[in-house]
Amino acid sequence: MNKELWQGIFPALLTPFTAEDTIDFDLFVKNLNAQVEAGISGVIVAGSLGEASTLSKTEKYELVKSAKKALPAGMPVVLCIAEQSTAEAVNIAKEAESIGADGLMVLPPMRYKADDDETVAYFTTIANSTALPLMIYNNPVDYKIEVTLAMFEELAKVPNIHAIKESTRDVSNVTRIFNRFGDRFKVFCGVDTLIMEEVMLGADGVVGGLVDAFPKETVAIFNLVKAGNYKEALSIYRWYLPLLELDIHPKLVQNIKLAAAQMGIGSEYVRAPRLVLKGDERESVLSIINKAIETQPVLPEYLNIAADETVA
């Protein structure tokens, strides 16, 4: 996967389940098709939003294979790695490469709060075990380990670490990364509510959640901002924000699955210990989704053009 392919919208894909708790691959492909039609650039499978902690390794690999088969040739499929041990992460990286994955998004060690040296060693060992390019997922809010600029200085020495999913929720960090490293890393916004701000600051792409339900609007904001059409982008973004806030919530999976179901490209089924939303909680989330559907903006026709062709 060429470094230049790390750009644009990469949905953190949902993993749809059947009522029998198996993966619904037909629905998975239906959602993929909607993403491709909207103009995404790549996908990430088996991430946190994909309920990775409840998936077997076999299921993760099957998702990679299904996505590779369904997507246009050359569109990157990135597998998420979120493991407790370095050895297991290395095993998954090697298998991902053998089955045709195009890249890896790697979280820091799970459960154990590694220090800076341990975290850098973890990422470096995984990167050195494979020819696949890596995206480092920097999310200290949820995963309690921050990858600092000093740590990225060390990781910059590893040639196949290509990208950063920036989820510190400090938008200034995008500028700090560019000031420190220039174009060494591709920077992706990893927080739905910050997509417009961070793309305006130069982020190369977005790893999104609500894109699973509203792909066209997510791509539209990215393309409009990259083209310098901030007023048009802001109009869509203001409409979108109540939905985007469903992503920064402990039940983001249930929230976004409900949104995808309402849009006809997903289902509400989740895998235990998660349970589907019910009662007042479900009605509250549903009211936000339905209001957004009723007021969906009309998107400019020229947004069917790829982002790199609309940039002035």
Short mmCIF file of C-alpha atoms in Angstrom, two decimals:
data_model
loop_
_atom_site.label_atom_id
_atom_site.label_comp_id
_atom_site.label_asym_id
_atom_site.label_seq_id
_atom_site.Cartn_x
_atom_site.Cartn_y
_atom_site.Cartn_z
CA MET A 1 0.00 0.00 0.00
CA ASN A 2 1.58 3.19 -1.23
CA LYS A 3 1.86 5.94 1.38
CA GLU A 4 -0.18 8.26 -0.84
CA LEU A 5 -3.19 5.94 -0.49
CA TRP A 6 -3.49 7.04 3.14
CA GLN A 7 -5.93 9.87 2.40
CA GLY A 8 -9.65 10.57 2.31
CA ILE A 9 -12.43 8.89 4.24
CA PHE A 10 -11.74 5.48 5.81
CA PRO A 11 -14.89 4.16 7.55
CA ALA A 12 -14.26 2.19 10.73
CA LEU A 13 -16.70 -0.44 9.56
CA LEU A 14 -19.44 -1.94 11.69
CA THR A 15 -19.63 -5.71 11.94
CA PRO A 16 -23.26 -6.61 11.23
CA PHE A 17 -24.64 -9.69 12.97
CA THR A 18 -27.63 -11.92 12.35
CA ALA A 19 -30.23 -12.81 14.98
CA GLU A 20 -28.21 -16.03 15.44
CA ASP A 21 -25.07 -14.01 16.37
CA THR A 22 -23.11 -14.83 13.22
CA ILE A 23 -21.62 -12.22 10.90
CA ASP A 24 -24.12 -11.04 8.29
CA PHE A 25 -21.78 -10.88 5.30
CA ASP A 26 -24.56 -9.90 2.89
CA LEU A 27 -25.33 -6.83 4.97
CA PHE A 28 -21.60 -6.14 5.38
CA VAL A 29 -21.25 -5.98 1.59
CA LYS A 30 -24.40 -3.87 1.25
CA ASN A 31 -22.89 -1.28 3.58
CA LEU A 32 -19.56 -1.47 1.74
CA ASN A 33 -21.32 -0.75 -1.55
CA ALA A 34 -22.95 2.34 -0.05
CA GLN A 35 -19.56 3.54 1.17
CA VAL A 36 -17.95 3.06 -2.25
CA GLU A 37 -20.82 4.84 -4.00
CA ALA A 38 -20.30 7.82 -1.65
CA GLY A 39 -16.63 8.11 -2.57
CA ILE A 40 -14.65 6.68 0.34
CA SER A 41 -10.93 5.96 -0.11
CA GLY A 42 -10.43 2.82 2.02
CA VAL A 43 -11.87 0.86 4.94
CA ILE A 44 -10.86 -0.35 8.38
CA VAL A 45 -12.25 -3.66 9.60
CA ALA A 46 -12.47 -5.19 13.07
CA GLY A 47 -11.84 -1.99 14.97
CA SER A 48 -13.49 -0.90 18.20
CA LEU A 49 -16.60 0.11 16.28
CA GLY A 50 -16.48 -3.27 14.57
CA GLU A 51 -16.73 -4.94 18.00
CA ALA A 52 -13.23 -6.40 17.67
CA SER A 53 -13.12 -7.53 21.28
CA THR A 54 -15.96 -9.98 20.58
CA LEU A 55 -14.65 -11.32 17.26
CA SER A 56 -12.54 -14.42 16.83
CA LYS A 57 -9.36 -14.18 14.77
CA THR A 58 -11.04 -16.28 12.09
CA GLU A 59 -13.94 -13.82 11.91
CA LYS A 60 -11.54 -10.89 11.57
CA TYR A 61 -9.74 -12.58 8.69
CA GLU A 62 -13.06 -13.40 7.01
CA LEU A 63 -14.02 -9.74 7.19
CA VAL A 64 -10.77 -8.80 5.46
CA LYS A 65 -11.38 -11.37 2.72
CA SER A 66 -14.98 -10.27 2.24
CA ALA A 67 -14.00 -6.61 1.98
CA LYS A 68 -11.19 -7.35 -0.48
CA LYS A 69 -13.60 -9.31 -2.66
CA ALA A 70 -16.34 -6.67 -2.58
CA LEU A 71 -14.31 -3.48 -2.98
CA PRO A 72 -12.90 -2.07 -6.22
CA ALA A 73 -9.39 -3.27 -7.04
CA GLY A 74 -6.77 -1.19 -5.30
CA MET A 75 -9.00 0.20 -2.54
CA PRO A 76 -7.16 -0.41 0.74
CA VAL A 77 -8.48 -2.75 3.42
CA VAL A 78 -6.88 -2.11 6.80
CA LEU A 79 -7.17 -4.56 9.69
CA CYS A 80 -7.20 -3.26 13.25
CA ILE A 81 -4.86 -4.86 15.81
CA ALA A 82 -5.79 -4.45 19.48
CA GLU A 83 -4.04 -7.17 21.46
CA GLN A 84 -2.75 -7.80 24.95
CA SER A 85 0.56 -9.37 23.94
CA THR A 86 3.16 -8.37 21.40
CA ALA A 87 3.48 -11.97 20.20
CA GLU A 88 -0.23 -12.23 19.40
CA ALA A 89 -0.17 -8.86 17.62
CA VAL A 90 2.75 -10.05 15.50
CA ASN A 91 0.91 -13.27 14.62
CA ILE A 92 -2.12 -11.31 13.46
CA ALA A 93 0.04 -8.90 11.46
CA LYS A 94 1.68 -11.80 9.62
CA GLU A 95 -1.62 -13.51 8.91
CA ALA A 96 -3.19 -10.25 7.76
CA GLU A 97 -0.42 -9.84 5.22
CA SER A 98 -0.81 -13.42 3.99
CA ILE A 99 -4.54 -13.06 3.33
CA GLY A 100 -4.23 -9.82 1.40
CA ALA A 101 -4.82 -6.99 3.87
CA ASP A 102 -3.30 -3.71 2.67
CA GLY A 103 -2.43 -2.18 6.03
CA LEU A 104 -2.81 -2.32 9.79
CA MET A 105 -4.24 0.12 12.31
CA VAL A 106 -2.52 -0.65 15.60
CA LEU A 107 -3.71 0.28 19.06
CA PRO A 108 -1.30 0.39 22.01
CA PRO A 109 -1.17 -2.66 24.31
CA MET A 110 -4.56 -3.47 25.78
CA ARG A 111 -5.12 -3.83 29.56
CA TYR A 112 -1.50 -3.20 30.57
CA LYS A 113 -0.66 0.53 30.68
CA ALA A 114 2.71 0.39 28.97
CA ASP A 115 5.22 3.20 29.51
CA ASP A 116 6.68 5.19 26.62
CA ASP A 117 9.58 2.84 25.88
CA GLU A 118 7.34 -0.24 26.07
CA THR A 119 4.77 1.31 23.75
CA VAL A 120 7.36 2.31 21.16
CA ALA A 121 8.88 -1.18 21.34
CA TYR A 122 5.42 -2.73 20.89
CA PHE A 123 4.66 -0.72 17.75
CA THR A 124 8.16 -1.18 16.36
CA THR A 125 8.15 -4.95 16.84
CA ILE A 126 4.82 -5.27 15.01
CA ALA A 127 6.01 -3.04 12.17
CA ASN A 128 9.24 -5.00 11.79
CA SER A 129 7.31 -8.28 11.54
CA THR A 130 5.50 -7.35 8.33
CA ALA A 131 5.84 -5.49 5.06
CA LEU A 132 2.40 -3.95 5.59
CA PRO A 133 2.18 -0.23 6.39
CA LEU A 134 0.91 0.80 9.83
CA MET A 135 -1.36 3.49 11.16
CA ILE A 136 -0.73 4.26 14.83
CA TYR A 137 -3.96 4.87 16.74
CA ASN A 138 -3.32 7.63 19.28
CA ASN A 139 -6.31 7.73 21.64
CA PRO A 140 -5.30 8.43 25.24
CA VAL A 141 -8.88 9.35 26.17
CA ASP A 142 -10.18 5.82 25.67
CA TYR A 143 -7.03 3.69 25.85
CA LYS A 144 -5.04 5.62 28.53
CA ILE A 145 -1.76 5.62 26.61
CA GLU A 146 -0.70 8.75 24.73
CA VAL A 147 1.77 8.49 21.89
CA THR A 148 3.70 11.71 22.39
CA LEU A 149 5.67 13.67 19.82
CA ALA A 150 8.88 12.34 21.36
CA MET A 151 7.60 8.80 20.85
CA PHE A 152 6.71 9.59 17.24
CA GLU A 153 10.32 10.76 16.79
CA GLU A 154 11.36 7.17 17.47
CA LEU A 155 8.55 5.67 15.39
CA ALA A 156 9.46 7.93 12.46
CA LYS A 157 12.62 5.81 12.08
CA VAL A 158 10.46 2.80 11.15
CA PRO A 159 9.83 3.09 7.39
CA ASN A 160 6.51 1.25 7.22
CA ILE A 161 4.81 3.31 9.92
CA HIS A 162 2.96 5.61 7.55
CA ALA A 163 0.03 7.21 9.34
CA ILE A 164 -1.44 8.46 12.61
CA LYS A 165 -5.05 8.28 13.71
CA GLU A 166 -5.16 11.43 15.81
CA SER A 167 -7.75 10.99 18.56
CA THR A 168 -6.34 13.01 21.44
CA ARG A 169 -9.29 15.42 20.98
CA ASP A 170 -6.80 18.31 20.99
CA VAL A 171 -7.11 19.75 17.48
CA SER A 172 -3.83 21.61 17.94
CA ASN A 173 -2.05 18.27 17.89
CA VAL A 174 -2.60 18.08 14.12
CA THR A 175 -0.51 21.21 13.70
CA ARG A 176 2.09 20.03 16.22
CA ILE A 177 2.57 16.84 14.21
CA PHE A 178 2.99 18.71 10.92
CA ASN A 179 5.30 21.28 12.51
CA ARG A 180 7.50 18.53 13.94
CA PHE A 181 7.47 15.98 11.13
CA GLY A 182 6.39 17.75 7.94
CA ASP A 183 4.96 15.15 5.59
CA ARG A 184 6.61 12.15 7.28
CA PHE A 185 3.24 10.88 8.56
CA LYS A 186 -0.21 10.95 7.03
CA VAL A 187 -2.55 12.37 9.69
CA PHE A 188 -6.15 11.23 10.05
CA CYS A 189 -8.82 12.77 12.25
CA GLY A 190 -10.11 10.02 14.52
CA VAL A 191 -12.91 11.85 16.33
CA ASP A 192 -16.18 12.34 14.46
CA THR A 193 -17.06 15.67 16.07
CA LEU A 194 -13.76 17.20 14.94
CA ILE A 195 -13.71 16.17 11.29
CA MET A 196 -14.24 19.62 9.81
CA GLU A 197 -11.81 21.39 12.13
CA GLU A 198 -9.00 18.88 11.68
CA VAL A 199 -9.36 18.65 7.90
CA MET A 200 -9.21 22.46 7.80
CA LEU A 201 -5.94 22.18 9.73
CA GLY A 202 -4.54 19.90 7.06
CA ALA A 203 -5.48 16.37 8.12
CA ASP A 204 -5.02 14.00 5.20
CA GLY A 205 -8.03 11.88 6.03
CA VAL A 206 -10.71 10.82 8.46
CA VAL A 207 -11.31 7.51 10.22
CA GLY A 208 -15.03 7.90 10.76
CA GLY A 209 -17.88 6.26 12.64
CA LEU A 210 -21.14 7.89 11.52
CA VAL A 211 -19.93 7.48 7.96
CA ASP A 212 -21.21 3.91 8.39
CA ALA A 213 -24.73 5.33 8.29
CA PHE A 214 -24.25 8.61 6.41
CA PRO A 215 -21.36 8.09 3.98
CA LYS A 216 -22.25 10.78 1.44
CA GLU A 217 -22.39 13.57 3.99
CA THR A 218 -19.06 12.58 5.52
CA VAL A 219 -17.34 12.48 2.14
CA ALA A 220 -19.00 15.79 1.22
CA ILE A 221 -17.56 17.62 4.22
CA PHE A 222 -14.08 16.28 3.48
CA ASN A 223 -14.23 17.17 -0.23
CA LEU A 224 -15.70 20.62 0.38
CA VAL A 225 -13.08 21.53 2.97
CA LYS A 226 -10.25 20.27 0.77
CA ALA A 227 -11.66 22.40 -2.06
CA GLY A 228 -11.81 25.46 0.21
CA ASN A 229 -15.61 25.62 0.15
CA TYR A 230 -15.89 26.15 3.89
CA LYS A 231 -19.34 27.77 3.92
CA GLU A 232 -20.95 24.82 2.15
CA ALA A 233 -19.06 22.38 4.34
CA LEU A 234 -20.14 24.19 7.49
CA SER A 235 -23.81 24.00 6.53
CA ILE A 236 -23.58 20.20 6.25
CA TYR A 237 -21.42 19.94 9.37
CA ARG A 238 -23.91 21.85 11.52
CA TRP A 239 -26.67 19.51 10.37
CA TYR A 240 -24.40 16.53 11.07
CA LEU A 241 -23.10 17.43 14.54
CA PRO A 242 -25.94 15.93 16.64
CA LEU A 243 -25.34 12.65 14.83
CA LEU A 244 -21.57 12.88 15.17
CA GLU A 245 -21.95 13.26 18.93
CA LEU A 246 -23.41 9.74 19.02
CA ASP A 247 -19.85 8.56 18.31
CA ILE A 248 -18.30 10.02 21.48
CA HIS A 249 -20.38 7.90 23.84
CA PRO A 250 -19.81 4.56 25.61
CA LYS A 251 -22.58 3.06 23.48
CA LEU A 252 -21.26 4.36 20.18
CA VAL A 253 -21.58 0.90 18.62
CA GLN A 254 -25.28 0.60 19.46
CA ASN A 255 -25.88 4.23 18.45
CA ILE A 256 -24.24 3.93 15.06
CA LYS A 257 -25.74 0.53 14.35
CA LEU A 258 -29.18 2.01 14.99
CA ALA A 259 -28.40 4.85 12.60
CA ALA A 260 -27.20 2.43 9.91
CA ALA A 261 -30.34 0.34 10.38
CA GLN A 262 -32.54 3.42 9.97
CA MET A 263 -30.70 4.19 6.74
CA GLY A 264 -31.26 0.66 5.46
CA ILE A 265 -27.59 -0.32 5.37
CA GLY A 266 -27.18 -1.99 8.77
CA SER A 267 -28.89 -3.80 11.61
CA GLU A 268 -29.17 -3.23 15.34
CA TYR A 269 -27.84 -6.63 16.41
CA VAL A 270 -24.79 -6.42 18.65
CA ARG A 271 -22.71 -9.14 20.28
CA ALA A 272 -22.84 -9.67 24.05
CA PRO A 273 -21.95 -8.27 26.48
CA ARG A 274 -23.42 -5.38 24.50
CA LEU A 275 -27.20 -5.26 24.30
CA VAL A 276 -29.33 -3.37 21.81
CA LEU A 277 -30.70 -0.04 22.93
CA LYS A 278 -34.16 -0.12 24.45
CA GLY A 279 -36.76 2.04 26.15
CA ASP A 280 -36.17 5.75 26.66
CA GLU A 281 -32.50 5.45 25.75
CA ARG A 282 -33.33 4.02 22.33
CA GLU A 283 -36.07 6.57 21.74
CA SER A 284 -33.71 9.42 22.58
CA VAL A 285 -31.08 8.24 20.10
CA LEU A 286 -33.74 7.43 17.51
CA SER A 287 -35.17 10.94 17.73
CA ILE A 288 -31.76 12.41 16.85
CA ILE A 289 -31.37 10.03 13.92
CA ASN A 290 -34.87 10.52 12.56
CA LYS A 291 -34.67 14.30 12.81
CA ALA A 292 -31.45 14.18 10.81
CA ILE A 293 -33.02 11.94 8.17
CA GLU A 294 -36.00 14.30 7.85
CA THR A 295 -33.69 17.29 7.34
CA GLN A 296 -30.95 15.65 5.25
CA PRO A 297 -29.18 18.30 3.18
CA VAL A 298 -29.12 18.28 -0.60
CA LEU A 299 -25.50 17.82 -1.62
CA PRO A 300 -23.90 19.66 -4.55
CA GLU A 301 -23.78 17.47 -7.67
CA TYR A 302 -20.10 18.18 -8.28
CA LEU A 303 -19.22 16.32 -5.08
CA ASN A 304 -19.33 13.12 -7.11
CA ILE A 305 -15.87 14.20 -8.29
CA ALA A 306 -13.00 12.73 -6.26
CA ALA A 307 -11.51 14.96 -3.59
CA ASP A 308 -8.11 15.22 -5.29
CA GLU A 309 -9.83 16.58 -8.42
CA THR A 310 -11.79 19.25 -6.54
CA VAL A 311 -8.87 20.72 -4.64
CA ALA A 312 -8.04 24.12 -6.08
#
